Short mmCIF file of C-alpha atoms in Angstrom, two decimals:
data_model
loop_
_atom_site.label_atom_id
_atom_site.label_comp_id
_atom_site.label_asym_id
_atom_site.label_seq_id
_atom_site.Cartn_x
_atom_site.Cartn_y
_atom_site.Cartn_z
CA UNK A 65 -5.22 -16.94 -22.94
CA UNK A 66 -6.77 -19.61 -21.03
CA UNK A 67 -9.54 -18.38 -18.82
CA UNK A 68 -8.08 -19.91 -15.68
CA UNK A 69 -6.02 -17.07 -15.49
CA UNK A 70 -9.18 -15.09 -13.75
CA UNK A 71 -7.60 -13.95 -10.72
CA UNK A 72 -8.89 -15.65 -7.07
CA UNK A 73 -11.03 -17.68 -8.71
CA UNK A 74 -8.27 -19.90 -9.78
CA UNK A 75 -6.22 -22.28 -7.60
CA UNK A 76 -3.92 -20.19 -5.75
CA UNK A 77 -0.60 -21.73 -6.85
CA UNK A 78 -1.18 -22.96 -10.11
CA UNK A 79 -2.68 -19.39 -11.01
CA UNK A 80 1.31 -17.76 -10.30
CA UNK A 81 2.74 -20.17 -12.40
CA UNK A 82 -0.26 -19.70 -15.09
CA UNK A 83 0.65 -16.40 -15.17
CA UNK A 84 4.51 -16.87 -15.25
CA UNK A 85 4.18 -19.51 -17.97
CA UNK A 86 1.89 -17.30 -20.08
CA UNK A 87 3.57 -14.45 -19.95
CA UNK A 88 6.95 -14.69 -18.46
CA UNK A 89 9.02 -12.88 -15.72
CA UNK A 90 10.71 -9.68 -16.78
CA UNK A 91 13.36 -9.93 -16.24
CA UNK A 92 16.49 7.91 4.60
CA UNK A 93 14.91 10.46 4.41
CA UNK A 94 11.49 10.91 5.67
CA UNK A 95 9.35 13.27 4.00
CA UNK A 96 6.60 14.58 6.60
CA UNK A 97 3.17 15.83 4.65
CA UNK A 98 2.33 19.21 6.39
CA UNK A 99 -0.77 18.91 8.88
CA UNK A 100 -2.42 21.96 7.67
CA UNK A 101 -2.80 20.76 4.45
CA UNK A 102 -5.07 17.17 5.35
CA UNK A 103 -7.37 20.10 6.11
CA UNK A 104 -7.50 21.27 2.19
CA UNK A 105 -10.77 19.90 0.77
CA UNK A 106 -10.18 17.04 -1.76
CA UNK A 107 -13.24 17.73 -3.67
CA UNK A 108 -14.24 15.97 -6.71
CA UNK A 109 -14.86 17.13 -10.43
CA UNK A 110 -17.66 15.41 -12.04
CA UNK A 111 -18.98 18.20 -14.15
CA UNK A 112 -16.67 17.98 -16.88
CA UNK A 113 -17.47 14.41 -19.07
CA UNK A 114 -14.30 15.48 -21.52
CA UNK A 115 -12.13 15.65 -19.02
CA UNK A 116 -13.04 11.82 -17.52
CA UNK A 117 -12.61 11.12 -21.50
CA UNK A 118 -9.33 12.59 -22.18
CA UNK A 119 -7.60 13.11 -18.97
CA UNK A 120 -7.97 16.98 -20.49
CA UNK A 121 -8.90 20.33 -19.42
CA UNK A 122 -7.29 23.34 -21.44
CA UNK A 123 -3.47 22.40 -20.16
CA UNK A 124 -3.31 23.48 -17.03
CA UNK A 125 -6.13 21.54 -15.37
CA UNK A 126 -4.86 18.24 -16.51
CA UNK A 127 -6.41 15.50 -15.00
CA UNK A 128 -3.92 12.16 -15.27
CA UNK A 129 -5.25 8.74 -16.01
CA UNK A 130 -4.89 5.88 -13.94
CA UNK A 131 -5.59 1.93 -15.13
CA UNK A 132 -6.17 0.06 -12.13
CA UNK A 133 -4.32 -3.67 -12.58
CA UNK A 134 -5.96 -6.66 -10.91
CA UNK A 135 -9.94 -5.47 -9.44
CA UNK A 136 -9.57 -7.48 -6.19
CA UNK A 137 -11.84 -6.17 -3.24
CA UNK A 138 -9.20 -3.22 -2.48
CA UNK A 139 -9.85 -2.00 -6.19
CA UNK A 140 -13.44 -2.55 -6.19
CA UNK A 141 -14.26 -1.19 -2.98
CA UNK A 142 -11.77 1.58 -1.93
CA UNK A 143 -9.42 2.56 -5.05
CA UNK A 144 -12.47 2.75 -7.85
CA UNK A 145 -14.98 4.78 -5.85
CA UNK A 146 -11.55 7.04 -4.37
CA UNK A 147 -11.10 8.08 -8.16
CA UNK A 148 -14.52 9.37 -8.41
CA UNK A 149 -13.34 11.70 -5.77
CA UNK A 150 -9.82 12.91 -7.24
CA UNK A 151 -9.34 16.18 -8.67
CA UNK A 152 -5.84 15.23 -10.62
CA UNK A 153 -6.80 12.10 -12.18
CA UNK A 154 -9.25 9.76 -12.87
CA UNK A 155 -10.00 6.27 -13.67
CA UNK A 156 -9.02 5.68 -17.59
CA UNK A 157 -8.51 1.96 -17.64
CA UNK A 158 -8.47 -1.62 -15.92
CA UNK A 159 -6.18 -4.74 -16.41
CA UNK A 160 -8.12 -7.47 -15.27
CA UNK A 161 -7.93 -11.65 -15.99
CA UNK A 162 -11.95 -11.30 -16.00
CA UNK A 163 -14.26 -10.45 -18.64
CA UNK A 164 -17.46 -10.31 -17.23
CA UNK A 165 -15.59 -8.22 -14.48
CA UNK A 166 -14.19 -6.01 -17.59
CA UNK A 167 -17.29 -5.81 -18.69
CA UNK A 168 -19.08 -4.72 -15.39
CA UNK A 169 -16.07 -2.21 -14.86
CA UNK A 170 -16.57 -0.97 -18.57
CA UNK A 171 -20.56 0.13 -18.03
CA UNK A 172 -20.46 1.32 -14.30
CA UNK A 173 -17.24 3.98 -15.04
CA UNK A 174 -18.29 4.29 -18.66
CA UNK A 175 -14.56 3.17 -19.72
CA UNK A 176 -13.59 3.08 -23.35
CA UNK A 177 -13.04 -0.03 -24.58
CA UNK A 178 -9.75 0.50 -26.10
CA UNK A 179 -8.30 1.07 -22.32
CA UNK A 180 -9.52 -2.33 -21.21
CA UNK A 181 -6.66 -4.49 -21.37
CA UNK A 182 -5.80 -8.20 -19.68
CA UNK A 183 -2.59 -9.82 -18.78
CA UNK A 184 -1.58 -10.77 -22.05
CA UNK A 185 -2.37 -7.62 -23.53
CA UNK A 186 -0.91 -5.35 -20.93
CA UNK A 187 2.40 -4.62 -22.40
CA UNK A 188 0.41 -2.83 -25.07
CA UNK A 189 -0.57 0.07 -22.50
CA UNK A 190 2.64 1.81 -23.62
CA UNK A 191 0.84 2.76 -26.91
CA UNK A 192 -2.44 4.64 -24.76
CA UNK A 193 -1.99 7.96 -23.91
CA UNK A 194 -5.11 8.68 -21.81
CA UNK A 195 -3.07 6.53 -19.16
CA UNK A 196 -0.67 7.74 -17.30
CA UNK A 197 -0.64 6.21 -14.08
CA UNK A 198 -0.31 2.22 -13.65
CA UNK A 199 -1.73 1.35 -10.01
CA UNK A 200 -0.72 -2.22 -8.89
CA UNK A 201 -3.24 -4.04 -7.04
CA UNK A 202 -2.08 -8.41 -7.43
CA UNK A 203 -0.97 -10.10 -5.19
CA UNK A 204 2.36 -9.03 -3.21
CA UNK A 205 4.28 -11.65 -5.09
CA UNK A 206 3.13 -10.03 -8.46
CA UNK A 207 4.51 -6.31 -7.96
CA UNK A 208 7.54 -6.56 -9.04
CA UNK A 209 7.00 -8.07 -12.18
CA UNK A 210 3.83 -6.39 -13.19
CA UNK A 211 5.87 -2.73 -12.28
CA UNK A 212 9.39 -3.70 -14.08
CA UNK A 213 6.71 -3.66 -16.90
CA UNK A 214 4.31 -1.10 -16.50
CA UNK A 215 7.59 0.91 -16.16
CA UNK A 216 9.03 0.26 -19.57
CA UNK A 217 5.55 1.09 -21.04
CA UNK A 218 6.98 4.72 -19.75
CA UNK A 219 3.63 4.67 -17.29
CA UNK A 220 4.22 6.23 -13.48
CA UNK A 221 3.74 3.36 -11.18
CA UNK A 222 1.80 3.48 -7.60
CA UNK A 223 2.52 -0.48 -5.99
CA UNK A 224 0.42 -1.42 -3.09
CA UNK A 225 2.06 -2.38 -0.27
CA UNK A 226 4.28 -4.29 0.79
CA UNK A 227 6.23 -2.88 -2.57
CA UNK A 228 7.33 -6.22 -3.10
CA UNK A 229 8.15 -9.83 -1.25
CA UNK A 230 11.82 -9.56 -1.03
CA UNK A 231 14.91 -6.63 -1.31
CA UNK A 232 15.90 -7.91 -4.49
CA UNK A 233 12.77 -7.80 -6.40
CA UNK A 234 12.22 -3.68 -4.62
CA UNK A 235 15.66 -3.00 -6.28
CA UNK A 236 14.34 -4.32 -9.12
CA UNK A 237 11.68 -1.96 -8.77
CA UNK A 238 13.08 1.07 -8.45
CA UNK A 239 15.87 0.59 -11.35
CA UNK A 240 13.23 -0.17 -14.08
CA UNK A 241 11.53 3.02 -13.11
CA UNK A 242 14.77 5.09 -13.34
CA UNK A 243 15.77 3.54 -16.58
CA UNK A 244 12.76 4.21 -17.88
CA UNK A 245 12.48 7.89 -15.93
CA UNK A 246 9.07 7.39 -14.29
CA UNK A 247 7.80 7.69 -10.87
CA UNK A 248 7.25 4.96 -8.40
CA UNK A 249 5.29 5.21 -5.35
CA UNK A 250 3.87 3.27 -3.09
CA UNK A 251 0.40 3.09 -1.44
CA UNK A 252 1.11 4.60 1.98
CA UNK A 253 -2.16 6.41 2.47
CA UNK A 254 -2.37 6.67 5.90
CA UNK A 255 0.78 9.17 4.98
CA UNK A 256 -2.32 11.31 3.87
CA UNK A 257 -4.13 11.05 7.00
CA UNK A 258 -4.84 13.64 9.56
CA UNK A 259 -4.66 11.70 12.42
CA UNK A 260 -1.53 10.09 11.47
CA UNK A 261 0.15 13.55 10.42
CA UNK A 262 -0.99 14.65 13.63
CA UNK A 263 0.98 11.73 14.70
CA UNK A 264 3.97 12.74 12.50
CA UNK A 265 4.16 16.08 14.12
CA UNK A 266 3.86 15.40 17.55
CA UNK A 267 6.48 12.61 17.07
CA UNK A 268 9.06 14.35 14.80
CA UNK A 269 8.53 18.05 16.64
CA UNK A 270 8.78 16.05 20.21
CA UNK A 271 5.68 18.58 21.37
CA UNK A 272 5.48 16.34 24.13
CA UNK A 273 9.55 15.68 24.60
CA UNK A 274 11.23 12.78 23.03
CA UNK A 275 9.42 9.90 22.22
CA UNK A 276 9.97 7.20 25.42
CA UNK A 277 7.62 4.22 23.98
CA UNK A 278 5.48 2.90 21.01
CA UNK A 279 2.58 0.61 20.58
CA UNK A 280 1.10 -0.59 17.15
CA UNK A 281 -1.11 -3.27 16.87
CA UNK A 282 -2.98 -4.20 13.18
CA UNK A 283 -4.49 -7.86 13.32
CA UNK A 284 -7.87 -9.21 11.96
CA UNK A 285 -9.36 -12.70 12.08
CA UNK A 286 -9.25 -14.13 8.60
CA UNK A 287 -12.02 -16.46 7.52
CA UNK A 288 -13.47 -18.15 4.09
CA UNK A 289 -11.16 -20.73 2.84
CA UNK A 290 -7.69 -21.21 3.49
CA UNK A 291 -6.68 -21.54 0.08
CA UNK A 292 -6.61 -18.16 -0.43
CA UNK A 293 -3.17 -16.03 -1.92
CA UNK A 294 -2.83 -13.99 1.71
CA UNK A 295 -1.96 -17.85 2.62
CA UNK A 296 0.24 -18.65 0.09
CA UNK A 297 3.71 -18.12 0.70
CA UNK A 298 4.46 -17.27 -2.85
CA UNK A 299 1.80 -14.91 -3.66
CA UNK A 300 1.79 -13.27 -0.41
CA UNK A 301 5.59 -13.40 1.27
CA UNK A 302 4.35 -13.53 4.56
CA UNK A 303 1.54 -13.83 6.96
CA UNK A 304 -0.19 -11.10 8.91
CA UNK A 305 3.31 -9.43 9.24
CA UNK A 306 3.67 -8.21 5.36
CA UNK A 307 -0.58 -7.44 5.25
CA UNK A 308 -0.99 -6.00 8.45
CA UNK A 309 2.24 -5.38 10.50
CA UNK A 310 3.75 -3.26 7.86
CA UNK A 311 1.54 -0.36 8.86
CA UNK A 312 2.83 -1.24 12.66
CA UNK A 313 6.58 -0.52 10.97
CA UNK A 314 5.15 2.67 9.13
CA UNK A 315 3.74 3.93 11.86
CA UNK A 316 6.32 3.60 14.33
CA UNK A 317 9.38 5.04 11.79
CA UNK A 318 6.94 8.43 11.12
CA UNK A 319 6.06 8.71 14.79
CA UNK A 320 9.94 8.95 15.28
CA UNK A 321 11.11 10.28 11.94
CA UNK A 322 14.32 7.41 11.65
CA UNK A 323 14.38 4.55 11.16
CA UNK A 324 15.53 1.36 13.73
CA UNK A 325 18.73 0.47 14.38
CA UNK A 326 17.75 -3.53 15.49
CA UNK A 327 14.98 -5.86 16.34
CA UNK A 328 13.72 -8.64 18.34
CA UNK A 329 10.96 -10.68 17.29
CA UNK A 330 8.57 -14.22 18.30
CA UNK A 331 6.30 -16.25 16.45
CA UNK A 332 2.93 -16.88 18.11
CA UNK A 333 1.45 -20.04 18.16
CA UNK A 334 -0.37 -21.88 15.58
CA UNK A 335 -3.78 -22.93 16.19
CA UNK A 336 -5.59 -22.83 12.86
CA UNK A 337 -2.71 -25.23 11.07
CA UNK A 338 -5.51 -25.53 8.00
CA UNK A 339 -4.88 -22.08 7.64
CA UNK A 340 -0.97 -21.57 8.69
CA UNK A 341 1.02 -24.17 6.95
CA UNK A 342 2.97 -21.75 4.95
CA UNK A 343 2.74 -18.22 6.79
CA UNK A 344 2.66 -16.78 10.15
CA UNK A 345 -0.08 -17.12 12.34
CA UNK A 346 0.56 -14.11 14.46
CA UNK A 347 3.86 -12.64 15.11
CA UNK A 348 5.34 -10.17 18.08
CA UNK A 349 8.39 -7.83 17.78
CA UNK A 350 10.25 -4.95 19.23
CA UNK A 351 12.40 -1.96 17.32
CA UNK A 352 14.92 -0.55 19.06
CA UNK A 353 15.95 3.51 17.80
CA UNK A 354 19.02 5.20 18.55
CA UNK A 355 17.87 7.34 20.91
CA UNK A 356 16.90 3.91 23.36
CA UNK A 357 13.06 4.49 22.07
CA UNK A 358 10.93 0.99 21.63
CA UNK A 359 8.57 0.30 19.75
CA UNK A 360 6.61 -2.91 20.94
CA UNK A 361 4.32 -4.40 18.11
CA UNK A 362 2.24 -7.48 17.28
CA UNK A 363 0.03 -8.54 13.95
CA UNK A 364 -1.99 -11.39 13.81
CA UNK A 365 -4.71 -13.27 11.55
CA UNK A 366 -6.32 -14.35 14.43
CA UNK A 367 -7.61 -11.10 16.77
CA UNK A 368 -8.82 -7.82 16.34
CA UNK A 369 -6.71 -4.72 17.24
CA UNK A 370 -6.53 -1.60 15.47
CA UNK A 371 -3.87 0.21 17.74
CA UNK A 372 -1.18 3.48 17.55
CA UNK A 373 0.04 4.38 20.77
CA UNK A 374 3.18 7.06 21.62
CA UNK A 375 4.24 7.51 24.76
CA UNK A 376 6.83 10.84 25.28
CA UNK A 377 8.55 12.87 28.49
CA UNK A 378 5.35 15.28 28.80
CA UNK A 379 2.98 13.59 26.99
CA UNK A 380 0.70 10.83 24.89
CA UNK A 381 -0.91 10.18 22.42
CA UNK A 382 -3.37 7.00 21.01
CA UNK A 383 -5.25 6.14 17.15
CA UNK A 384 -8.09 3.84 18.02
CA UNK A 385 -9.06 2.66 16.00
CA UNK A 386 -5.77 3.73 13.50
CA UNK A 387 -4.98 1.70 10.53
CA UNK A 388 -8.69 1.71 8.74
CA UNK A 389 -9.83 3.16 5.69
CA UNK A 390 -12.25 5.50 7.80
CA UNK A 391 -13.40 5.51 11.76
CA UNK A 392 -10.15 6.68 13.06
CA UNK A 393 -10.10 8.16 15.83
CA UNK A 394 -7.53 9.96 18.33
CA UNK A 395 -6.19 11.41 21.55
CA UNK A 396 -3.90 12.74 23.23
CA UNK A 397 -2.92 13.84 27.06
CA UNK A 398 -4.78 17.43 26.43
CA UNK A 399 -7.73 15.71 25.08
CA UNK A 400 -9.36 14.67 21.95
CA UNK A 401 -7.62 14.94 18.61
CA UNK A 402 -11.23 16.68 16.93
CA UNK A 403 -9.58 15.53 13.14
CA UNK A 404 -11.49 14.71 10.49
CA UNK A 405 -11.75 11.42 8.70
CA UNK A 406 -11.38 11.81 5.01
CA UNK A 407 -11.08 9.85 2.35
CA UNK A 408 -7.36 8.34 2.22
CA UNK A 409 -6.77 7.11 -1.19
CA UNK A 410 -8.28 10.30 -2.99
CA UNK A 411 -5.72 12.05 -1.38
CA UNK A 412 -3.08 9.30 -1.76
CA UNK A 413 -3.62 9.33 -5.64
CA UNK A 414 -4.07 13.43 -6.18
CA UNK A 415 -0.43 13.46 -3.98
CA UNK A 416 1.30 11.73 -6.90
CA UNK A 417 -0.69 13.12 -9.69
CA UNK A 418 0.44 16.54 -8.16
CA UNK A 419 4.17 14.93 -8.22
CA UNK A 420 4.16 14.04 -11.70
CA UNK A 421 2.34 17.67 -12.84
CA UNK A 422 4.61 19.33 -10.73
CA UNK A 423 7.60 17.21 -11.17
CA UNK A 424 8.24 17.09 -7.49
CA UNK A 425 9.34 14.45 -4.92
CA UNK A 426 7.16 11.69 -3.78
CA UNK A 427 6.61 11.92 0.14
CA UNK A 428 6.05 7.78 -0.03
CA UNK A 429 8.86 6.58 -2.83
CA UNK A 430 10.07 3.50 -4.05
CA UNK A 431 12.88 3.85 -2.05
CA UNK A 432 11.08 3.82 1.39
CA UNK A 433 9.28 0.69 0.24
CA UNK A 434 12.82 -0.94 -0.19
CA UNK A 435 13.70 -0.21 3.23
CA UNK A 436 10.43 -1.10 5.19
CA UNK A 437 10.66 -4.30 3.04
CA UNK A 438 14.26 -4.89 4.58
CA UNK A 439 13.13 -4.56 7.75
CA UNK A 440 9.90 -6.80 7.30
CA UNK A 441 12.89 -9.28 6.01
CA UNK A 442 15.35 -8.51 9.91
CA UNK A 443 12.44 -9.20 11.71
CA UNK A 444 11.21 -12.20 9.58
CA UNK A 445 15.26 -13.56 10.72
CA UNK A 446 14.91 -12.68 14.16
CA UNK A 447 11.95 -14.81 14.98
CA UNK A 448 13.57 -17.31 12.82
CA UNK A 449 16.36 -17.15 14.84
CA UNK A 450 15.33 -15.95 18.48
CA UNK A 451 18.63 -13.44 17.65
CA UNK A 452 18.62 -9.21 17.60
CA UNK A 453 19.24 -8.47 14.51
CA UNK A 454 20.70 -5.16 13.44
CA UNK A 455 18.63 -3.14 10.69
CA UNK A 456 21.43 -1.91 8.00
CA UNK A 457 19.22 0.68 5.41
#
């Protein structure tokens, strides 16, 4: 395979269709996590060197194996050092285009070589049984693909959000997995969060009354160059909305436990057009619920703001910051939230570990990524379009 395949290092377009030519495309409910238990300790096991070998530990104390595909900053930095963390799995094997990242990987988590695969030679991760997990981490445009196949290696899939770029390919999605009877989640960890189960409960259990009024925010000012795959239209689907404003969407549906009936969205304007020729810029929009509750929400590529904000009959509450891997920090009208911050992803990854040990259902499926991908799709139409457009899930 030719080396240009190496992912971000190569030219953003040509490296989709690199990978398509090489390898071709294969072809409500809302669960709330209880608040008492993001106070359980999440621990980490690092005495036991067979069990980081074999994913082993006399039966019972099975630890599952999770390869890591594509080592991108959010692998590097959060997911890898997460797994040293876990208590249910561990870190068993990479899929990467690079081999002197492979390499590096290989000596720093002491990973056997024979679960250090790259693109071409992923499909053969159905004949490793120390991996059992397949955690995507490409490019949004690359999910779908990438989990139709992991899923008929018979591997349990986590996709990083957004689950995919359109409906179609999250359908796709889901019916690989249940052809193939795996799991499919998706990377939701603030679902894992204390402050945002706090959130959940004081949204879902109206402790302050019904919920009146919603603010998210979740915007960052990108820099480097702009030929980068959160650009590309292909790679990425979006702009700042399908990055960033997707946790604005999560956070508003758990705050209420429903989903919206309709939105409203804008554009904002454009003033970095070397950077937004193919995506958004910014983007505001408003979700209407049932009940006549808004929720008012803007993400951009261009400011900072790190915002959840719920306003009930009796009562409020505020995250700020809300949507980071650590610092959060909350409020309500009796006073501060006094939560701790823990680490998300450890807890994110044990959650479905625990799901497949225990056969149980996944508090962040497949099938919620479908319908926050819908939405992400209504309100994409309505700022299109300047119409409301009416969410059908």
């Amino acid at each position: 395979m030719k080396q240009t395949i190496f992912l971000f290092r190569h030219n953003r377009r040509k490296f989709l269709k690199d990978v398509s030519l090489a390898f071709g495309a294969t072809a409500m409910g809302l669960p709330m996590a209880s608040f008492a238990s993001s106070c359980q300790s999440s621990g980490s096991d690092k005495e036991n060197t067979q069990v980081e070998q074999t994913g082993q530990d006399n039966g019972q104390n099975r630890k599952l194996g999770i390869a890591l595909v594509g080592l991108g900053n959010y692998a590097t930095n959060q997911l890898a050092p997460a797994l040293q963390e876990t208590e249910h799995c561990y870190l068993a094997g990479i899929v990467t285009g690079t081999p002197s990242k492979a390499e590096t990987w290989k000596r720093k988590y002491k990973i056997p070589e024979k679960n250090i695969y790259n693109y071409e030679t992923y499909d053969q991760i159905a004949d490793n049984p120390d991996i059992d997990i397949i955690y995507i981490v490409l490019p949004n445009g690359m999910h779908a693909e990438y989990t139709v196949r992991g899923a008929r290696a018979k591997k349990h899939i986590i996709s990083e959000k957004p689950m995919a770029t359109s409906v179609a390919d999250c359908q796709r999605m889901i019916e690989a997995c249940k052809e193939n009877k795996v799991k499919l989640s998706i990377g939701y960890r603030l679902h894992f969060e204390p402050h945002h189960q706090r959130v959940m409960e004081l949204g879902q259990q109206q402790v302050y009354g019904p919920v009146q009024r919603i603010e998210a925010e979740d915007s960052f000012v990108i820099g480097g160059s702009p030929d980068r795959w959160r650009l590309d239209k292909e790679l990425a689907g979006g702009g700042p909305l399908m990055d960033l404003g997707i946790y604005c969407v999560q956070g508003a549906i758990y705050t209420m436990g429903k989903t919206p009936v309709a939105v409203t969205a804008k554009f904002g304007e454009v003033t970095r057009p070397d950077f937004f020729d193919e995506v958004e810029q910014s983007i505001n929009w408003q979700m209407e619920f049932a009940d006549g509750a808004m929720a008012n929400c803007t993400t951009s590529y261009n400011k900072n703001q790190n915002l959840l904000y719920g306003k009930a009959e009796k009562g409020w509450w505020r995250l700020q910051p809300s949507f980071g891997y650590s610092g959060i920090q909350g409020e309500t009208s009796e006073g501060p939230m006094n939560l701790p911050n823990v680490n998300q992803q450890a807890r994110q990854m044990d959650d479905f570990a625990l799901c497949i040990l225990d056969d149980r259902e996944i508090p962040v499926p497949g099938e919620m990524g479908l319908r926050d991908v819908r939405i992400l799709e209504s309100i994409y139409e309505a700022a299109r379009t300047g119409n409301r457009v009416e969410i059908k899930v």
